[in-house]
mmCIF file of C-alpha atoms in Angstrom:
data_model
loop_
_atom_site.group_PDB
_atom_site.id
_atom_site.type_symbol
_atom_site.label_atom_id
_atom_site.label_comp_id
_atom_site.label_asym_id
_atom_site.label_seq_id
_atom_site.Cartn_x
_atom_site.Cartn_y
_atom_site.Cartn_z
ATOM 1 C CA UNK A 1 0.000 0.000 0.000
ATOM 2 C CA UNK A 2 1.291 3.426 -0.928
ATOM 3 C CA UNK A 3 2.564 5.438 2.036
ATOM 4 C CA UNK A 4 0.696 8.534 3.164
ATOM 5 C CA UNK A 5 4.087 10.200 3.627
ATOM 6 C CA UNK A 6 5.475 9.534 0.147
ATOM 7 C CA UNK A 7 7.308 12.645 -1.062
ATOM 8 C CA UNK A 8 6.357 14.686 2.010
ATOM 9 C CA UNK A 9 9.809 15.098 3.563
ATOM 10 C CA UNK A 10 11.123 18.629 3.154
ATOM 11 C CA UNK A 11 14.295 17.968 1.143
ATOM 12 C CA UNK A 12 15.660 21.479 1.690
ATOM 13 C CA UNK A 13 15.133 21.170 5.438
ATOM 14 C CA UNK A 14 16.807 17.767 5.464
ATOM 15 C CA UNK A 15 19.837 19.250 3.721
ATOM 16 C CA UNK A 16 19.991 22.177 6.173
ATOM 17 C CA UNK A 17 19.826 19.857 9.180
ATOM 18 C CA UNK A 18 22.511 17.565 7.771
ATOM 19 C CA UNK A 19 24.853 20.517 7.285
ATOM 20 C CA UNK A 20 23.945 21.842 10.724
ATOM 21 C CA UNK A 21 24.594 18.604 12.617
ATOM 22 C CA UNK A 22 27.577 17.375 10.615
ATOM 23 C CA UNK A 23 29.080 20.816 11.187
ATOM 24 C CA UNK A 24 29.246 20.172 14.930
ATOM 25 C CA UNK A 25 32.330 18.238 16.017
ATOM 26 C CA UNK A 26 30.994 15.519 18.319
ATOM 27 C CA UNK A 27 33.950 13.146 18.457
ATOM 28 C CA UNK A 28 33.701 10.706 21.344
ATOM 29 C CA UNK A 29 36.259 11.639 24.044
ATOM 30 C CA UNK A 30 37.826 8.208 23.622
ATOM 31 C CA UNK A 31 39.152 9.289 20.218
ATOM 32 C CA UNK A 32 41.771 12.023 19.936
ATOM 33 C CA UNK A 33 40.537 13.697 23.110
ATOM 34 C CA UNK A 34 37.310 14.573 21.322
ATOM 35 C CA UNK A 35 34.904 17.121 22.822
ATOM 36 C CA UNK A 36 32.029 14.675 23.128
ATOM 37 C CA UNK A 37 28.373 15.196 22.360
ATOM 38 C CA UNK A 38 27.498 18.213 24.532
ATOM 39 C CA UNK A 39 27.466 20.857 21.786
ATOM 40 C CA UNK A 40 25.414 18.714 19.429
ATOM 41 C CA UNK A 41 23.007 17.812 22.222
ATOM 42 C CA UNK A 42 22.521 21.514 22.975
ATOM 43 C CA UNK A 43 21.861 22.278 19.312
ATOM 44 C CA UNK A 44 19.431 19.367 18.988
ATOM 45 C CA UNK A 45 17.523 20.508 22.074
ATOM 46 C CA UNK A 46 17.290 24.050 20.693
ATOM 47 C CA UNK A 47 15.958 22.788 17.349
ATOM 48 C CA UNK A 48 13.397 20.521 19.008
ATOM 49 C CA UNK A 49 12.174 23.304 21.281
ATOM 50 C CA UNK A 50 11.864 25.651 18.318
ATOM 51 C CA UNK A 51 9.684 23.021 16.648
ATOM 52 C CA UNK A 52 7.364 22.934 19.659
ATOM 53 C CA UNK A 53 8.607 19.815 21.458
ATOM 54 C CA UNK A 54 9.679 19.458 25.069
ATOM 55 C CA UNK A 55 13.033 17.669 24.911
ATOM 56 C CA UNK A 56 14.660 16.407 28.075
ATOM 57 C CA UNK A 57 18.404 16.174 28.629
ATOM 58 C CA UNK A 58 19.194 13.067 30.662
ATOM 59 C CA UNK A 59 22.749 13.296 32.076
ATOM 60 C CA UNK A 60 25.006 10.299 31.607
ATOM 61 C CA UNK A 61 28.514 11.741 31.993
ATOM 62 C CA UNK A 62 29.810 15.101 33.229
ATOM 63 C CA UNK A 63 30.358 17.940 30.813
ATOM 64 C CA UNK A 64 26.951 17.884 29.171
ATOM 65 C CA UNK A 65 27.242 14.386 27.765
ATOM 66 C CA UNK A 66 23.498 13.805 27.956
ATOM 67 C CA UNK A 67 20.973 11.692 26.117
ATOM 68 C CA UNK A 68 18.351 13.917 24.471
ATOM 69 C CA UNK A 69 14.839 12.450 24.721
ATOM 70 C CA UNK A 70 11.517 13.576 23.230
ATOM 71 C CA UNK A 71 8.245 11.677 23.523
ATOM 72 C CA UNK A 72 5.543 12.069 20.869
ATOM 73 C CA UNK A 73 2.408 10.532 22.401
ATOM 74 C CA UNK A 74 0.296 8.184 20.344
ATOM 75 C CA UNK A 75 -2.515 5.688 20.757
ATOM 76 C CA UNK A 76 -2.452 4.287 24.281
ATOM 77 C CA UNK A 77 -3.018 0.686 23.226
ATOM 78 C CA UNK A 78 -0.202 0.832 20.666
ATOM 79 C CA UNK A 79 3.385 -0.155 21.460
ATOM 80 C CA UNK A 80 5.993 2.420 22.421
ATOM 81 C CA UNK A 81 8.690 2.571 19.740
ATOM 82 C CA UNK A 82 12.034 4.283 20.179
ATOM 83 C CA UNK A 83 13.760 6.010 17.279
ATOM 84 C CA UNK A 84 17.389 6.078 18.397
ATOM 85 C CA UNK A 85 20.420 7.701 16.736
ATOM 86 C CA UNK A 86 23.752 8.238 18.441
ATOM 87 C CA UNK A 87 25.338 11.689 18.511
ATOM 88 C CA UNK A 88 29.003 10.736 18.857
ATOM 89 C CA UNK A 89 31.476 10.022 16.073
ATOM 90 C CA UNK A 90 34.945 8.598 15.704
ATOM 91 C CA UNK A 91 37.904 10.927 15.160
ATOM 92 C CA UNK A 92 38.395 13.209 12.197
ATOM 93 C CA UNK A 93 40.518 12.079 9.247
ATOM 94 C CA UNK A 94 41.114 12.871 5.598
ATOM 95 C CA UNK A 95 38.176 14.741 4.085
ATOM 96 C CA UNK A 96 35.901 13.531 6.913
ATOM 97 C CA UNK A 97 36.108 16.682 8.997
ATOM 98 C CA UNK A 98 33.615 18.784 10.920
ATOM 99 C CA UNK A 99 33.478 21.155 7.933
ATOM 100 C CA UNK A 100 30.403 19.914 6.064
ATOM 101 C CA UNK A 101 30.074 20.079 2.320
ATOM 102 C CA UNK A 102 26.911 19.665 0.252
ATOM 103 C CA UNK A 103 27.550 18.718 -3.355
ATOM 104 C CA UNK A 104 26.069 16.360 -5.919
ATOM 105 C CA UNK A 105 23.083 15.546 -3.734
ATOM 106 C CA UNK A 106 25.261 14.368 -0.840
ATOM 107 C CA UNK A 107 26.488 15.890 2.405
ATOM 108 C CA UNK A 108 30.094 15.110 3.295
ATOM 109 C CA UNK A 109 31.810 15.210 6.680
ATOM 110 C CA UNK A 110 32.534 13.125 9.743
ATOM 111 C CA UNK A 111 29.401 11.509 11.095
ATOM 112 C CA UNK A 112 27.358 12.156 7.951
ATOM 113 C CA UNK A 113 26.294 8.514 7.604
ATOM 114 C CA UNK A 114 27.370 7.262 11.040
ATOM 115 C CA UNK A 115 24.976 8.364 12.090
ATOM 116 C CA UNK A 116 23.802 11.953 11.693
ATOM 117 C CA UNK A 117 21.891 10.950 8.594
ATOM 118 C CA UNK A 118 19.721 8.751 10.812
ATOM 119 C CA UNK A 119 19.496 11.574 13.338
ATOM 120 C CA UNK A 120 18.159 13.995 10.729
ATOM 121 C CA UNK A 121 15.767 11.381 9.317
ATOM 122 C CA UNK A 122 14.299 10.816 12.777
ATOM 123 C CA UNK A 123 13.931 14.535 13.484
ATOM 124 C CA UNK A 124 12.167 14.969 10.137
ATOM 125 C CA UNK A 125 9.935 11.968 10.858
ATOM 126 C CA UNK A 126 8.681 13.730 13.991
ATOM 127 C CA UNK A 127 7.644 16.696 11.857
ATOM 128 C CA UNK A 128 5.765 14.388 9.511
ATOM 129 C CA UNK A 129 4.023 12.654 12.399
ATOM 130 C CA UNK A 130 2.828 15.952 13.828
ATOM 131 C CA UNK A 131 0.228 16.013 11.070
ATOM 132 C CA UNK A 132 -1.204 12.663 12.180
ATOM 133 C CA UNK A 133 -3.966 12.246 14.749
ATOM 134 C CA UNK A 134 -2.307 10.781 17.891
ATOM 135 C CA UNK A 135 -4.906 7.996 17.820
ATOM 136 C CA UNK A 136 -3.451 6.876 14.482
ATOM 137 C CA UNK A 137 0.201 6.597 15.477
ATOM 138 C CA UNK A 138 2.276 4.698 18.024
ATOM 139 C CA UNK A 139 3.963 6.585 20.815
ATOM 140 C CA UNK A 140 7.445 7.517 19.587
ATOM 141 C CA UNK A 141 10.347 8.080 21.958
ATOM 142 C CA UNK A 142 13.021 9.856 19.941
ATOM 143 C CA UNK A 143 16.526 9.678 21.403
ATOM 144 C CA UNK A 144 19.771 11.354 20.452
ATOM 145 C CA UNK A 145 22.062 9.054 22.413
ATOM 146 C CA UNK A 146 25.669 9.301 23.536
ATOM 147 C CA UNK A 147 28.720 7.063 23.675
ATOM 148 C CA UNK A 148 27.803 4.447 21.090
ATOM 149 C CA UNK A 149 31.236 4.526 19.465
ATOM 150 C CA UNK A 150 33.137 3.652 22.631
ATOM 151 C CA UNK A 151 31.249 2.118 25.507
ATOM 152 C CA UNK A 152 27.476 2.119 25.133
ATOM 153 C CA UNK A 153 26.931 3.935 28.424
ATOM 154 C CA UNK A 154 24.214 6.104 26.881
ATOM 155 C CA UNK A 155 22.220 3.037 25.874
ATOM 156 C CA UNK A 156 22.670 1.513 29.324
ATOM 157 C CA UNK A 157 21.305 4.675 30.928
ATOM 158 C CA UNK A 158 18.289 4.648 28.599
ATOM 159 C CA UNK A 159 17.414 1.072 29.451
ATOM 160 C CA UNK A 160 17.523 1.900 33.153
ATOM 161 C CA UNK A 161 15.341 5.015 32.869
ATOM 162 C CA UNK A 162 12.801 4.077 30.172
ATOM 163 C CA UNK A 163 11.096 0.765 30.924
ATOM 164 C CA UNK A 164 8.108 1.890 28.836
ATOM 165 C CA UNK A 165 9.923 1.254 25.544
ATOM 166 C CA UNK A 166 8.728 -1.899 23.768
ATOM 167 C CA UNK A 167 10.706 -1.789 20.523
ATOM 168 C CA UNK A 168 13.339 0.274 18.754
ATOM 169 C CA UNK A 169 14.538 1.371 15.361
ATOM 170 C CA UNK A 170 18.267 1.867 15.877
ATOM 171 C CA UNK A 171 19.661 4.323 13.360
ATOM 172 C CA UNK A 172 22.764 3.102 11.538
ATOM 173 C CA UNK A 173 23.829 3.173 7.878
ATOM 174 C CA UNK A 174 22.031 0.240 6.243
ATOM 175 C CA UNK A 175 21.295 1.827 2.865
ATOM 176 C CA UNK A 176 17.594 1.770 3.850
ATOM 177 C CA UNK A 177 17.698 -2.011 4.186
ATOM 178 C CA UNK A 178 16.112 -3.581 7.268
ATOM 179 C CA UNK A 179 18.732 -5.326 9.415
ATOM 180 C CA UNK A 180 17.526 -7.745 12.065
ATOM 181 C CA UNK A 181 20.836 -9.327 13.023
ATOM 182 C CA UNK A 182 24.363 -8.230 13.808
ATOM 183 C CA UNK A 183 27.458 -9.525 15.511
ATOM 184 C CA UNK A 184 28.539 -8.897 19.077
ATOM 185 C CA UNK A 185 32.094 -8.537 20.298
ATOM 186 C CA UNK A 186 34.414 -9.768 23.025
ATOM 187 C CA UNK A 187 37.601 -7.743 23.478
ATOM 188 C CA UNK A 188 40.364 -8.921 25.759
ATOM 189 C CA UNK A 189 44.136 -9.295 26.073
ATOM 190 C CA UNK A 190 46.564 -12.180 26.195
ATOM 191 C CA UNK A 191 49.888 -11.585 27.937
ATOM 192 C CA UNK A 192 53.109 -13.556 27.981
ATOM 193 C CA UNK A 193 55.752 -12.945 30.626
ATOM 194 C CA UNK A 194 59.509 -13.337 30.560
ATOM 195 C CA UNK A 195 62.624 -12.456 32.503
ATOM 196 C CA UNK A 196 64.498 -9.231 31.700
ATOM 197 C CA UNK A 197 68.217 -9.322 30.993
ATOM 198 C CA UNK A 198 70.846 -7.318 29.134
ATOM 199 C CA UNK A 199 70.429 -7.860 25.409
ATOM 200 C CA UNK A 200 74.126 -8.695 25.129
ATOM 201 C CA UNK A 201 73.454 -11.816 27.228
ATOM 202 C CA UNK A 202 69.944 -12.888 26.217
ATOM 203 C CA UNK A 203 70.508 -16.392 27.599
ATOM 204 C CA UNK A 204 70.237 -14.909 31.093
ATOM 205 C CA UNK A 205 66.636 -13.859 30.441
ATOM 206 C CA UNK A 206 63.463 -15.230 28.917
ATOM 207 C CA UNK A 207 61.996 -13.395 25.936
ATOM 208 C CA UNK A 208 58.271 -12.641 26.294
ATOM 209 C CA UNK A 209 57.986 -11.670 22.624
ATOM 210 C CA UNK A 210 59.403 -15.023 21.541
ATOM 211 C CA UNK A 211 56.816 -16.663 23.797
ATOM 212 C CA UNK A 212 54.041 -14.616 22.220
ATOM 213 C CA UNK A 213 55.066 -15.886 18.790
ATOM 214 C CA UNK A 214 53.865 -19.324 19.847
ATOM 215 C CA UNK A 215 50.517 -17.863 20.925
ATOM 216 C CA UNK A 216 50.149 -16.051 17.610
ATOM 217 C CA UNK A 217 51.018 -19.227 15.732
ATOM 218 C CA UNK A 218 48.322 -21.148 17.621
ATOM 219 C CA UNK A 219 45.745 -18.455 16.908
ATOM 220 C CA UNK A 220 46.616 -18.273 13.211
ATOM 221 C CA UNK A 221 46.989 -21.968 12.482
ATOM 222 C CA UNK A 222 44.644 -23.634 14.969
ATOM 223 C CA UNK A 223 41.977 -21.269 16.289
ATOM 224 C CA UNK A 224 41.002 -19.241 13.217
ATOM 225 C CA UNK A 225 40.832 -22.244 10.822
ATOM 226 C CA UNK A 226 38.538 -23.996 13.309
ATOM 227 C CA UNK A 227 35.883 -21.254 13.157
ATOM 228 C CA UNK A 228 32.754 -22.275 11.252
ATOM 229 C CA UNK A 229 33.158 -20.696 7.776
ATOM 230 C CA UNK A 230 29.383 -20.496 7.301
ATOM 231 C CA UNK A 231 28.412 -19.050 10.660
ATOM 232 C CA UNK A 232 25.013 -17.332 10.850
ATOM 233 C CA UNK A 233 22.768 -17.149 7.783
ATOM 234 C CA UNK A 234 22.520 -13.334 7.946
ATOM 235 C CA UNK A 235 25.781 -12.124 9.510
ATOM 236 C CA UNK A 236 28.221 -14.774 8.312
ATOM 237 C CA UNK A 237 31.055 -16.332 10.304
ATOM 238 C CA UNK A 238 32.574 -15.410 13.624
ATOM 239 C CA UNK A 239 35.957 -13.694 13.258
ATOM 240 C CA UNK A 240 39.095 -13.023 15.263
ATOM 241 C CA UNK A 241 41.448 -10.096 14.804
ATOM 242 C CA UNK A 242 44.713 -9.613 16.669
ATOM 243 C CA UNK A 243 44.450 -5.830 16.722
ATOM 244 C CA UNK A 244 47.285 -4.578 18.950
ATOM 245 C CA UNK A 245 50.646 -5.761 20.249
ATOM 246 C CA UNK A 246 52.976 -4.249 22.820
ATOM 247 C CA UNK A 247 56.197 -5.587 24.257
ATOM 248 C CA UNK A 248 59.560 -4.635 25.616
ATOM 249 C CA UNK A 249 60.906 -1.518 27.270
ATOM 250 C CA UNK A 250 64.079 -0.836 25.288
ATOM 251 C CA UNK A 251 66.168 -2.118 22.424
ATOM 252 C CA UNK A 252 68.868 -3.323 24.808
ATOM 253 C CA UNK A 253 66.608 -5.226 27.216
ATOM 254 C CA UNK A 254 65.230 -8.748 26.867
ATOM 255 C CA UNK A 255 61.462 -8.096 27.022
ATOM 256 C CA UNK A 256 59.752 -9.188 30.223
ATOM 257 C CA UNK A 257 56.197 -8.828 28.884
ATOM 258 C CA UNK A 258 54.269 -8.911 25.642
ATOM 259 C CA UNK A 259 50.558 -8.173 25.349
ATOM 260 C CA UNK A 260 48.202 -8.594 22.395
ATOM 261 C CA UNK A 261 44.674 -7.195 22.121
ATOM 262 C CA UNK A 262 42.045 -9.350 20.469
ATOM 263 C CA UNK A 263 38.709 -8.518 18.853
ATOM 264 C CA UNK A 264 36.490 -11.597 18.662
ATOM 265 C CA UNK A 265 33.244 -11.013 16.782
ATOM 266 C CA UNK A 266 30.516 -13.328 18.044
ATOM 267 C CA UNK A 267 27.499 -14.412 16.033
ATOM 268 C CA UNK A 268 23.947 -15.071 17.236
ATOM 269 C CA UNK A 269 23.796 -18.274 19.222
ATOM 270 C CA UNK A 270 27.356 -18.166 20.547
ATOM 271 C CA UNK A 271 27.879 -18.107 24.302
ATOM 272 C CA UNK A 272 30.511 -15.792 25.783
ATOM 273 C CA UNK A 273 31.753 -18.297 28.321
ATOM 274 C CA UNK A 274 32.098 -20.990 25.666
ATOM 275 C CA UNK A 275 34.117 -18.597 23.483
ATOM 276 C CA UNK A 276 36.509 -17.752 26.321
ATOM 277 C CA UNK A 277 36.828 -21.400 27.332
ATOM 278 C CA UNK A 278 37.957 -22.210 23.797
ATOM 279 C CA UNK A 279 40.825 -19.724 24.156
ATOM 280 C CA UNK A 280 41.823 -21.230 27.500
ATOM 281 C CA UNK A 281 41.881 -24.688 25.967
ATOM 282 C CA UNK A 282 44.000 -23.402 23.086
ATOM 283 C CA UNK A 283 46.575 -21.842 25.395
ATOM 284 C CA UNK A 284 46.796 -24.687 27.917
ATOM 285 C CA UNK A 285 48.977 -27.039 25.785
ATOM 286 C CA UNK A 286 51.635 -24.375 25.156
ATOM 287 C CA UNK A 287 54.118 -25.946 27.554
ATOM 288 C CA UNK A 288 56.835 -23.642 28.803
ATOM 289 C CA UNK A 289 54.987 -20.465 27.745
ATOM 290 C CA UNK A 290 53.983 -18.324 30.736
ATOM 291 C CA UNK A 291 50.721 -16.986 29.327
ATOM 292 C CA UNK A 292 47.644 -15.278 30.768
ATOM 293 C CA UNK A 293 44.264 -14.787 29.161
ATOM 294 C CA UNK A 294 42.962 -11.628 30.799
ATOM 295 C CA UNK A 295 39.320 -10.924 31.552
ATOM 296 C CA UNK A 296 37.412 -9.141 28.771
ATOM 297 C CA UNK A 297 37.171 -5.360 28.958
ATOM 298 C CA UNK A 298 34.247 -5.269 26.510
ATOM 299 C CA UNK A 299 31.426 -7.712 25.884
ATOM 300 C CA UNK A 300 28.450 -6.872 23.677
ATOM 301 C CA UNK A 301 25.638 -9.133 22.600
ATOM 302 C CA UNK A 302 24.824 -10.266 19.100
ATOM 303 C CA UNK A 303 21.390 -9.366 17.739
ATOM 304 C CA UNK A 304 18.938 -11.761 16.099
ATOM 305 C CA UNK A 305 15.434 -10.293 16.029
ATOM 306 C CA UNK A 306 12.794 -12.697 14.649
ATOM 307 C CA UNK A 307 11.567 -11.608 11.199
ATOM 308 C CA UNK A 308 7.978 -11.861 12.437
ATOM 309 C CA UNK A 309 8.556 -9.242 15.129
ATOM 310 C CA UNK A 310 6.021 -6.387 14.853
ATOM 311 C CA UNK A 311 8.694 -3.716 14.467
ATOM 312 C CA UNK A 312 10.346 -5.698 11.648
ATOM 313 C CA UNK A 313 7.072 -6.258 9.801
ATOM 314 C CA UNK A 314 6.033 -2.623 10.228
ATOM 315 C CA UNK A 315 9.347 -1.265 8.971
ATOM 316 C CA UNK A 316 9.448 -3.608 5.978
ATOM 317 C CA UNK A 317 5.892 -2.692 5.073
ATOM 318 C CA UNK A 318 6.564 1.031 5.473
ATOM 319 C CA UNK A 319 9.659 0.756 3.313
ATOM 320 C CA UNK A 320 7.634 -0.907 0.563
ATOM 321 C CA UNK A 321 4.966 1.787 0.829
ATOM 322 C CA UNK A 322 7.543 4.528 0.281
ATOM 323 C CA UNK A 323 9.963 2.914 -2.181
ATOM 324 C CA UNK A 324 7.599 0.571 -3.988
ATOM 325 C CA UNK A 325 10.009 -2.319 -3.443
ATOM 326 C CA UNK A 326 9.667 -5.306 -1.125
ATOM 327 C CA UNK A 327 12.724 -6.377 0.833
ATOM 328 C CA UNK A 328 13.871 -9.151 3.140
ATOM 329 C CA UNK A 329 15.757 -8.741 6.432
ATOM 330 C CA UNK A 330 19.527 -8.549 6.212
ATOM 331 C CA UNK A 331 22.345 -8.882 8.719
ATOM 332 C CA UNK A 332 25.278 -6.542 9.332
ATOM 333 C CA UNK A 333 28.742 -7.308 10.629
ATOM 334 C CA UNK A 334 29.125 -4.280 12.896
ATOM 335 C CA UNK A 335 27.659 -3.812 16.371
ATOM 336 C CA UNK A 336 25.122 -1.237 17.577
ATOM 337 C CA UNK A 337 23.407 -0.033 20.740
ATOM 338 C CA UNK A 338 20.869 -2.789 20.104
ATOM 339 C CA UNK A 339 23.368 -4.974 21.962
ATOM 340 C CA UNK A 340 22.162 -3.216 25.093
ATOM 341 C CA UNK A 341 18.509 -2.754 24.180
ATOM 342 C CA UNK A 342 17.756 -6.315 23.039
ATOM 343 C CA UNK A 343 18.782 -8.083 26.289
ATOM 344 C CA UNK A 344 16.493 -5.649 28.140
ATOM 345 C CA UNK A 345 13.518 -6.953 26.185
ATOM 346 C CA UNK A 346 13.371 -4.170 23.580
ATOM 347 C CA UNK A 347 12.775 -5.689 20.146
ATOM 348 C CA UNK A 348 15.261 -4.020 17.789
ATOM 349 C CA UNK A 349 15.744 -3.431 14.097
ATOM 350 C CA UNK A 350 18.654 -1.552 12.502
ATOM 351 C CA UNK A 351 17.834 0.976 9.795
ATOM 352 C CA UNK A 352 19.081 4.207 8.282
ATOM 353 C CA UNK A 353 20.468 6.062 5.275
ATOM 354 C CA UNK A 354 24.059 5.728 4.093
ATOM 355 C CA UNK A 355 26.507 2.867 3.757
ATOM 356 C CA UNK A 356 28.780 1.330 6.374
ATOM 357 C CA UNK A 357 31.450 1.401 3.656
ATOM 358 C CA UNK A 358 31.691 5.170 4.170
ATOM 359 C CA UNK A 359 31.485 5.085 7.976
ATOM 360 C CA UNK A 360 34.771 5.881 9.764
ATOM 361 C CA UNK A 361 36.422 6.438 6.392
ATOM 362 C CA UNK A 362 38.436 9.428 5.194
ATOM 363 C CA UNK A 363 35.566 10.470 2.918
ATOM 364 C CA UNK A 364 32.277 10.005 4.730
ATOM 365 C CA UNK A 365 28.973 11.099 3.174
ATOM 366 C CA UNK A 366 25.237 10.493 3.095
ATOM 367 C CA UNK A 367 22.638 11.162 0.400
ATOM 368 C CA UNK A 368 20.115 13.943 0.990
ATOM 369 C CA UNK A 369 17.348 12.145 -0.910
ATOM 370 C CA UNK A 370 18.039 8.877 0.894
ATOM 371 C CA UNK A 371 17.832 10.660 4.246
ATOM 372 C CA UNK A 372 14.522 12.254 3.271
ATOM 373 C CA UNK A 373 13.131 8.875 2.205
ATOM 374 C CA UNK A 374 14.272 7.351 5.502
ATOM 375 C CA UNK A 375 12.184 9.953 7.352
ATOM 376 C CA UNK A 376 9.092 9.007 5.370
ATOM 377 C CA UNK A 377 9.647 5.302 6.090
ATOM 378 C CA UNK A 378 10.071 5.961 9.811
ATOM 379 C CA UNK A 379 6.898 8.065 9.986
ATOM 380 C CA UNK A 380 4.899 5.359 8.204
ATOM 381 C CA UNK A 381 6.333 2.750 10.573
ATOM 382 C CA UNK A 382 4.959 4.644 13.577
ATOM 383 C CA UNK A 383 1.536 4.793 11.922
ATOM 384 C CA UNK A 384 1.554 1.120 10.955
ATOM 385 C CA UNK A 385 2.494 0.083 14.489
ATOM 386 C CA UNK A 386 -0.645 1.799 15.748
ATOM 387 C CA UNK A 387 -2.823 -0.192 13.354
#
C-alpha cells in the first residue's frame, strides 16, 4: 500500500539539518581527546524546542554528555517505539572533517552517515508525524544518544530510565535495508611474561615476545581455521582479529612482557563463556609459555530479532509503501546499541540512510534524498504500528 508520507519530507530542510549537525564536532572523548556530544546535544535541544517539542536532557557523563529524549504521544493501546540515533562520532581524518560540504546531492563530513543521517531522518519523521492524529500513530520516543562509538553507556542509561519502551529502530547506515541481526564482540588481552636481561646476554633472560610468537602461531593456524566458515545465515562467520601488540621496554633489554589485544566477533547463538573457554583450551597445551588470558574489557551481545517481530514487519511494510520495493531482512557485521537494548527486552531493528562502507572512512557522506526517504519510512512505521 502506498505510504501517506510519500514525497512529504522537506528535502531542503533535510539538507539544512545535515549541514547543521555534521558541522558540529561531536567526536567521542575516547578518540583524539574529542569534545564529546554536549554541543550537538545543545543544538538538537534548541531545534526541538523551536519546533514545539519538550526535549529532556538526561545526564550520563559530566560535561553535558546527555541523552536527548523527546516523547511524541500516540494511541495508548499501541506499542511504544524508540527512534534512536547516536550523537558521537569517531575521530576526524582525511576529508571527513567537521566542515560539512553539500555537493552532488550528498552531504560530506565526519558523522554524515554514522549516524547523523539517521538523526536527521528521525527529526524529520517527527515533523511528519505531527500532522497525524495521535490515535493513528504509536507513541514515539526519539533519542539522540551518547557514547555508542566507545562504551554504550548512553544506551545503558536509557534502558535503566525508560522501561516503557517496547521496541526500537536503531539508526545506523544500512542503505535503507532492514537489518535484524548483527554480531557482538568480546575484546580482551593475552599476555606472555619473561625475565628481563641485558640484550648482550639474552641467555640470562626469557623473551616474552618469543613466547608470544607461539601464541600467535596457535591463533593463526589452529583457532582461526577452526571457526565455522558459514556461521550465521545473515551475519556470516565469527571472526578473530589480533588488533594490537605491545612488548619490551628498550632495544637493549630482553622483554619481560608482551601483550596482544584481540577482537572476537561473536554471532547469534554463541555463548561468551564458551568462546573464552575455547581460548583457554588453546593456550593450555603451550608448555613452557607463561601466558595469561585476561578478563574481557568489553562484551556486547549479538542481535537476532525474529523476522515476524512487529517492528520488523512494520518497517518492511513502510519501506515498501515509500519505495515501492519489497525487501527481506539482512544482517550486518558491525555492532550497535541494540546490543544493550535487546537483552532488556526491547525488540530491535537496525535501519538508516548511508553505507557502512563510508562510515569511519576518510571520505564520509550520506545522500540527501536517501535521508529524506528514511524519514518518510520511519513516519509510516509509527503509523503502521498503531494499526
